[in-house]
Amino acid sequence: MSAQSDAAASRPGRWQPAVTQDPMLRKHGAQGHGALGQPVSRIDGPLKVQGKARFAAEFPYEGLCYAALAFSTIARGRITALDTTAAEAAPGVVLVMTHRNAPRMKAPSLMMSSPTAAGASDLPVMQNDEIHWNGQPIAVVLAETQEQADHAASLVTADYAVLPATTSFEEAKKTPRQLDNILGQPPVVEIGDAEAALKGAAVQVDQIYRTPRHNHNAIELHAATVAWTGDELRVHDASQLLDLTAGQLADIFGLEADKVRVSSPYVGGGFGGKCLWDHQILACAAARLAGRPVRIMLSREGVFRIVGGRTLTEQRVALGANAEGRLDALIHTGIVAMTTHNSCPEQFTFPARHLYAARTIRLAQEVADMDMLANTFMRAPGESVGTFALECAIDELAEKLGLDPIELRRRIEPDKDPTSGKPFSARHLIDAYDKGAERFGWNRRSATPRRRRDGEWLIGMGCATATYPYHRFPGGAARIRLKADGRVTVSTAVHDMGMGTATAQAQHIAARLGVPLDHVTFEYGDTTLPRGVIAGGSTQTASIGGAVIAATETFVEELLKLAGNDSPLAGLSLAEVETRDGGIGHRDDAARFESYESILRRSGRGELVCEAEAPPPAEMEAFSMHSYGAQFCEVRVSEITGEVRVSRFFGSFDAGRILNAKTATSQFKGGIIMGIGLALTEETNFDPRSGRIVNASLAEYHVPVQMDVPAIEILYTDIPDPQAPMGARGIGEIGITGVGAAVANAVYNATGKRIRDLPITLDKLM
Amino acid sequence: MNPFTYERASDAPAAIGLAKGSAAARYLGGGTNLVDLMRETVERPEMLVDVTGLPGGIEPRADGGLRIGAAATNTALAADAHVRTHYPLLARAILAGASAQIRNMATVGGNILQRTRCRYFYDTAAACNKRQPGAGCDARDGFNRYHAILGASPACVATHPSDMCVALAALDATVHLDGPAGPRSIALADLHRLPGDRPDVETELKPGELITAVELPPLSFARRSTYRKVRDRASYAFALVSVAAALDLADDGTVREVRLALGGVAHKPWRASAAEAALKGRPASPESFRAAAEAELAAATGLRDNAFKIELAKRTIVAVLSDLTGDDA
Ligand SMILES: Cc1cc2nc3c(=O)[nH]c(=O)nc-3n(C[C@H](O)[C@H](O)[C@H](O)COP(=O)(O)OP(=O)(O)OC[C@H]3O[C@@H](n4cnc5c(N)ncnc54)[C@H](O)[C@@H]3O)c2cc1C
Ligand code: SF4
């Protein structure tokens, strides 16, 4: 590649995304990578089990008061009267804040509309008498104890002038709205005339699939402890987007960006839900009004009322194939519910853009505007529900063709990205299928449904493809601090919501700098650190990787300078050296080496500090980059009651290099468990008469419990992606993708019934 | 939660005396239902009289029956050796309910008097005749998957959520009460009311009355008894339909005696008397079981979300009775 020599020549030895590879990929095997990939237990594990890890709602402050919210009970209208007198008179109440006395604040800006925007919606927060959804906060009560605040909040009463609201999806979808983009991608993709090709195809599948609303139910309730000192705002948040939250809060309150400090060292589950919602903004406003620090922790009902969830989808998948099982037409279209004040269109057509080769393609999605709480990202937004529809349809097609569903996928495996035409950076989907099929025992599946039973229980097997895109966010930076004793601290304002970031990154840094794991400290979770990226879209690992690569390059260059002419490294450049054994050495000459400690000592330095920003993600432009997986499921379905039990699950993934076998396996398993919920139990009951969520409680919103989750086995290819930092693509979300379809396909195999409408509750199978 | 006072009673007279003093007093068992409802401001007692210190012993009677103090925890009752041997359906019913943590707190008295799980009852923003007589019923045309198919009224279609009570109904349990007007007893099957036009009046208990004990007559055919609960996830969910059954077979394979009760279908634990009558003296066959189930559910009506429960109840009855006829039953 001539581009390579040009670009590389201009910055010798530096990583050039899409042109050169992360130099770490050169080092191979255990020797090169030390702890990388090892099943290291989570660094924060002991703190958590001892109760010493302090979460957002656990920071003590002198004079702290506690917040509780009162929520609207209508979906749209105006508050005509708001009676707070009883609440104000209740014991322990410090103040009641409503739109009448709340500080004036700018409205949040929609996330991704600017580099500092973090708003889940762009509605002003408690600034006027307008109600936009059922459950909108109408008052904040501050009191000396949480119980006093909760009690007083229950005494707030409101009268409303009710306006007509669109709270029925059936109504809303009659006037669909076209979007001009879906997360920056075109909302419509057309290659050839897919409808015509479908009509002419020898074998056709054309079905509607539906998925319901879901709500975020991380174990840690959303919480923040906030305190003002003059014009400085300190926020202890439960967050997966620290820097954006700080920037957005500064904007809302009209502060200089550096006046807001947000930290979030521990988060009890994020999944896309722990972003900026009204409660942090209201807590900051109420704290300012009261002149006292405030702690807000939402009730479980509160999370349902003011933290958005996954929206519902109605999807059409139509596949036309010739007799050999090649696709003549692939159509995936549909509609989701959204609001006019947010932008989160649940990109369910994304998997079909990259998964299968087809002669013609038509992908399109639109939205139905409703008067409801802004919906949001929830683990694999789009891909989780999009793969349900697409992968069920593939299974249906395989059956019509008389082909094994894995064999069908083999025949429609593309050699380049089917819609963008870009080369794949790495794609080992069929490999994942083959290995998974063997370990799972796929050959024991009968192609004909209803062939296996155990008493009243029908047994079936299903599989489906998992897929999730690789992304690397630009703008993240990392700082490396080397101490005289050879210990290093790497700092960046990123997040660990329990997935093991701190542990995997410590392993990565140990490997990258060639130091023992116990010499590495990874600092994160605080906006005073170098700017980090968000923890979303399974992007954080690669994004941190990009920043640490850049910081390491600067670090090595600085050390080479410091080493000077009296070093075995004299005269060597970045391109000629590598980090190893606690120092820098010539790539091809084992004898030319000097340790970090020695360089620092000789140069009379107590420490060396370097910071650098990741290079822009050019690899995403040049390549189609995705993780893949093959999900295998065995179910048992009672022929009498229709109850479904997942009896075995096997996930075989191709997600690039795995940095930590233990935390990665947990991520995959967690995604699969959430996928079992999506397949069988989870559904938000949104009452179309009132626009109110009816089952705002964990007793009635059914996440899978222990007995719903079988033993889950995980396998991964561990093949590095040559274009990704460390060779690692993200792993946080792919686990949930394909699970809905794998379960539904297994249910079909067991019972002969196709359920195209999630969740698969027993009444649908009776 | 509204402010309230708390008293702990040492015995039944003390509890009754304390509660008599305040019109808005409530007895407090494990609090797993009452305190939840207080948090939602659905229940607003001014005084709680803690009755967990009252007798909770589980004592076999001379005739082979059992007397259970109202303060016995659900966990203790399910684990009791006598219960497991002589009333296995009761142990199974209790263990099919809630979670281990909740069962550790929950008492027998509280379990009997736990209130419906209808979400509109819990949400003070919704219309609910049970919470506020005359307000209307949002469940009738709303989310009513967990609602009644038998014995409901235009005013209320809620169900009684207890598993334990379904077994107690099948076992002909007697509930002992004490109160301002003195002690009395009532059959468990008669304790809970159908909603009629007063869904806010859920039981035959008079104001201030306390449950002191539950008594079970012996069940000679316990070997053929069980409880099956059908629900939306494998554990920790309320019943869509549940069946408590005990079957006594004559040597010729006909049904000598049968006890059958249903959960999740009505405003009270539903003793399936019509099915029982249809079964007595009939051959213990899937055909008779189905006919009996049809008889019991002849009057059932479905709502928007729960019509499937009619067929589900029938199938579950047949399945449970069929299991009990097997040699390994
Ligand atoms: C998440 C969740 C899931 C659950 N799942 C199930 C399930 O699957 N199946 C099931 O059966 N149950 C289930 N339950 C309900 C549980 O069984 C009841 O909450 C429990 O049995 C109530 O007992 P308690 O002692 O805590 O009652 P409390 O909450 O203390 O009291 C309940 C009522 O009984 C009254 N009371 C208590 N004791 C007496 C007495 N001695 N005399 C007169 N009145 C009295 C109280 O005043 C109150 O009105 C669930 C509960 C929860 C929270
Ligand atoms: S079913 Fe009964 S408890 Fe539920 S809303 Fe209607 S009246 Fe209230």
mmCIF file of C-alpha atoms in Angstrom, chain A residues 41-189:
data_model
loop_
_atom_site.group_PDB
_atom_site.id
_atom_site.type_symbol
_atom_site.label_atom_id
_atom_site.label_comp_id
_atom_site.label_asym_id
_atom_site.label_seq_id
_atom_site.Cartn_x
_atom_site.Cartn_y
_atom_site.Cartn_z
ATOM 1 C CA SER A 41 -10.456 -11.153 38.760
ATOM 2 C CA ARG A 42 -11.875 -7.684 38.975
ATOM 3 C CA ILE A 43 -9.575 -5.250 40.724
ATOM 4 C CA ASP A 44 -12.550 -3.590 42.445
ATOM 5 C CA GLY A 45 -14.050 -6.933 43.533
ATOM 6 C CA PRO A 46 -12.703 -6.963 47.114
ATOM 7 C CA LEU A 47 -13.830 -3.364 47.678
ATOM 8 C CA LYS A 48 -17.311 -4.165 46.462
ATOM 9 C CA VAL A 49 -17.825 -7.293 48.494
ATOM 10 C CA GLN A 50 -16.580 -5.467 51.576
ATOM 11 C CA GLY A 51 -18.978 -2.600 50.968
ATOM 12 C CA LYS A 52 -16.057 -0.201 50.666
ATOM 13 C CA ALA A 53 -16.704 0.902 47.093
ATOM 14 C CA ARG A 54 -18.619 4.130 47.437
ATOM 15 C CA PHE A 55 -21.518 4.571 45.007
ATOM 16 C CA ALA A 56 -23.165 7.838 43.997
ATOM 17 C CA ALA A 57 -25.724 7.829 46.806
ATOM 18 C CA GLU A 58 -23.148 7.085 49.480
ATOM 19 C CA PHE A 59 -21.064 10.239 49.671
ATOM 20 C CA PRO A 60 -21.435 12.013 53.003
ATOM 21 C CA TYR A 61 -21.680 15.809 53.131
ATOM 22 C CA GLU A 62 -22.118 18.239 55.963
ATOM 23 C CA GLY A 63 -25.691 19.566 55.842
ATOM 24 C CA LEU A 64 -26.805 17.049 53.223
ATOM 25 C CA CYS A 65 -30.502 17.012 52.426
ATOM 26 C CA TYR A 66 -32.480 14.363 50.599
ATOM 27 C CA ALA A 67 -34.611 14.774 47.528
ATOM 28 C CA ALA A 68 -37.839 13.111 46.448
ATOM 29 C CA LEU A 69 -39.844 13.727 43.302
ATOM 30 C CA ALA A 70 -43.546 14.108 42.624
ATOM 31 C CA PHE A 71 -44.611 12.981 39.165
ATOM 32 C CA SER A 72 -47.313 14.113 36.777
ATOM 33 C CA THR A 73 -50.295 11.836 36.278
ATOM 34 C CA ILE A 74 -51.262 13.054 32.815
ATOM 35 C CA ALA A 75 -49.432 12.650 29.522
ATOM 36 C CA ARG A 76 -49.871 16.107 28.049
ATOM 37 C CA GLY A 77 -51.244 19.437 29.198
ATOM 38 C CA ARG A 78 -50.578 22.264 31.600
ATOM 39 C CA ILE A 79 -50.368 22.446 35.339
ATOM 40 C CA THR A 80 -53.155 24.817 36.393
ATOM 41 C CA ALA A 81 -52.688 24.479 40.136
ATOM 42 C CA LEU A 82 -49.906 23.001 42.176
ATOM 43 C CA ASP A 83 -50.485 22.774 45.903
ATOM 44 C CA THR A 84 -47.288 22.407 47.871
ATOM 45 C CA THR A 85 -48.470 23.831 51.199
ATOM 46 C CA ALA A 86 -48.989 20.478 52.900
ATOM 47 C CA ALA A 87 -45.617 19.296 51.656
ATOM 48 C CA GLU A 88 -43.920 22.457 52.857
ATOM 49 C CA ALA A 89 -45.495 22.074 56.276
ATOM 50 C CA ALA A 90 -44.513 18.421 56.617
ATOM 51 C CA PRO A 91 -41.842 17.508 59.159
ATOM 52 C CA GLY A 92 -38.252 18.005 58.097
ATOM 53 C CA VAL A 93 -38.968 19.677 54.791
ATOM 54 C CA VAL A 94 -36.303 22.125 53.649
ATOM 55 C CA LEU A 95 -38.031 23.331 50.521
ATOM 56 C CA VAL A 96 -40.264 22.336 47.670
ATOM 57 C CA MET A 97 -39.075 23.254 44.195
ATOM 58 C CA THR A 98 -41.478 23.510 41.268
ATOM 59 C CA HIS A 99 -41.427 25.299 37.939
ATOM 60 C CA ARG A 100 -42.486 28.420 39.857
ATOM 61 C CA ASN A 101 -39.329 28.745 41.931
ATOM 62 C CA ALA A 102 -36.754 26.598 40.148
ATOM 63 C CA PRO A 103 -33.622 28.480 39.081
ATOM 64 C CA ARG A 104 -33.704 29.484 35.422
ATOM 65 C CA MET A 105 -31.805 26.897 33.412
ATOM 66 C CA LYS A 106 -31.052 26.368 29.768
ATOM 67 C CA ALA A 107 -32.630 23.295 28.245
ATOM 68 C CA PRO A 108 -30.309 20.347 27.633
ATOM 69 C CA SER A 109 -29.205 19.747 24.041
ATOM 70 C CA LEU A 110 -29.768 16.379 22.441
ATOM 71 C CA MET A 111 -26.926 13.968 22.784
ATOM 72 C CA MET A 112 -24.694 13.946 19.699
ATOM 73 C CA SER A 113 -25.999 17.365 18.578
ATOM 74 C CA SER A 114 -22.739 18.871 19.857
ATOM 75 C CA PRO A 115 -19.560 17.614 21.521
ATOM 76 C CA THR A 116 -20.845 18.593 24.980
ATOM 77 C CA ALA A 117 -24.487 17.667 24.550
ATOM 78 C CA ALA A 118 -25.765 14.943 26.838
ATOM 79 C CA GLY A 119 -29.509 15.504 26.882
ATOM 80 C CA ALA A 120 -31.723 12.462 26.615
ATOM 81 C CA SER A 121 -34.331 14.967 25.476
ATOM 82 C CA ASP A 122 -34.160 18.685 24.781
ATOM 83 C CA LEU A 123 -37.169 19.621 26.874
ATOM 84 C CA PRO A 124 -36.508 22.296 29.476
ATOM 85 C CA VAL A 125 -36.433 20.797 32.958
ATOM 86 C CA MET A 126 -39.057 22.203 35.354
ATOM 87 C CA GLN A 127 -39.046 25.618 33.730
ATOM 88 C CA ASN A 128 -42.717 25.970 32.848
ATOM 89 C CA ASP A 129 -46.156 24.522 33.435
ATOM 90 C CA GLU A 130 -46.061 22.178 30.437
ATOM 91 C CA ILE A 131 -46.445 18.438 30.822
ATOM 92 C CA HIS A 132 -45.006 16.241 28.090
ATOM 93 C CA TRP A 133 -45.274 12.759 29.511
ATOM 94 C CA ASN A 134 -47.083 10.864 32.212
ATOM 95 C CA GLY A 135 -44.576 10.679 35.026
ATOM 96 C CA GLN A 136 -42.759 13.955 34.384
ATOM 97 C CA PRO A 137 -41.392 15.453 37.614
ATOM 98 C CA ILE A 138 -43.578 18.324 38.801
ATOM 99 C CA ALA A 139 -41.948 18.979 42.155
ATOM 100 C CA VAL A 140 -38.767 18.242 44.061
ATOM 101 C CA VAL A 141 -38.973 18.025 47.820
ATOM 102 C CA LEU A 142 -35.839 18.444 49.912
ATOM 103 C CA ALA A 143 -35.926 17.251 53.498
ATOM 104 C CA GLU A 144 -33.649 16.271 56.337
ATOM 105 C CA THR A 145 -34.243 12.547 55.771
ATOM 106 C CA GLN A 146 -35.244 10.454 52.776
ATOM 107 C CA GLU A 147 -38.405 9.294 54.543
ATOM 108 C CA GLN A 148 -39.481 12.863 55.254
ATOM 109 C CA ALA A 149 -38.841 13.819 51.651
ATOM 110 C CA ASP A 150 -40.791 10.819 50.345
ATOM 111 C CA HIS A 151 -43.723 11.555 52.620
ATOM 112 C CA ALA A 152 -43.833 15.244 51.722
ATOM 113 C CA ALA A 153 -43.617 14.444 48.004
ATOM 114 C CA SER A 154 -46.755 12.320 48.374
ATOM 115 C CA LEU A 155 -48.575 15.411 49.690
ATOM 116 C CA VAL A 156 -48.002 17.511 46.560
ATOM 117 C CA THR A 157 -51.195 17.783 44.523
ATOM 118 C CA ALA A 158 -51.694 19.162 41.042
ATOM 119 C CA ASP A 159 -54.562 20.136 38.790
ATOM 120 C CA TYR A 160 -54.110 20.028 35.057
ATOM 121 C CA ALA A 161 -55.623 21.395 31.894
ATOM 122 C CA VAL A 162 -55.410 18.200 29.890
ATOM 123 C CA LEU A 163 -54.480 18.398 26.209
ATOM 124 C CA PRO A 164 -55.094 15.623 23.700
ATOM 125 C CA ALA A 165 -52.155 13.243 23.825
ATOM 126 C CA THR A 166 -50.923 10.595 21.441
ATOM 127 C CA THR A 167 -50.474 7.646 23.727
ATOM 128 C CA SER A 168 -51.548 4.852 21.413
ATOM 129 C CA PHE A 169 -48.929 3.408 19.095
ATOM 130 C CA GLU A 170 -51.662 2.091 16.827
ATOM 131 C CA GLU A 171 -52.843 5.670 16.344
ATOM 132 C CA ALA A 172 -49.386 7.221 16.183
ATOM 133 C CA LYS A 173 -48.124 4.921 13.467
ATOM 134 C CA LYS A 174 -50.839 6.105 11.099
ATOM 135 C CA THR A 175 -48.834 9.300 10.615
ATOM 136 C CA PRO A 176 -45.256 8.116 10.469
ATOM 137 C CA ARG A 177 -42.378 10.576 10.398
ATOM 138 C CA GLN A 178 -39.337 10.153 8.178
ATOM 139 C CA LEU A 179 -35.964 10.797 9.747
ATOM 140 C CA ASP A 180 -33.146 12.455 7.869
ATOM 141 C CA ASN A 181 -30.634 10.160 9.483
ATOM 142 C CA ILE A 182 -30.360 7.330 11.951
ATOM 143 C CA LEU A 183 -27.353 7.889 14.176
ATOM 144 C CA GLY A 184 -25.649 9.523 11.233
ATOM 145 C CA GLN A 185 -26.548 6.726 8.820
ATOM 146 C CA PRO A 186 -29.092 7.025 6.011
ATOM 147 C CA PRO A 187 -32.579 5.954 7.117
ATOM 148 C CA VAL A 188 -33.222 4.290 3.778
ATOM 149 C CA VAL A 189 -30.834 2.013 1.923
#
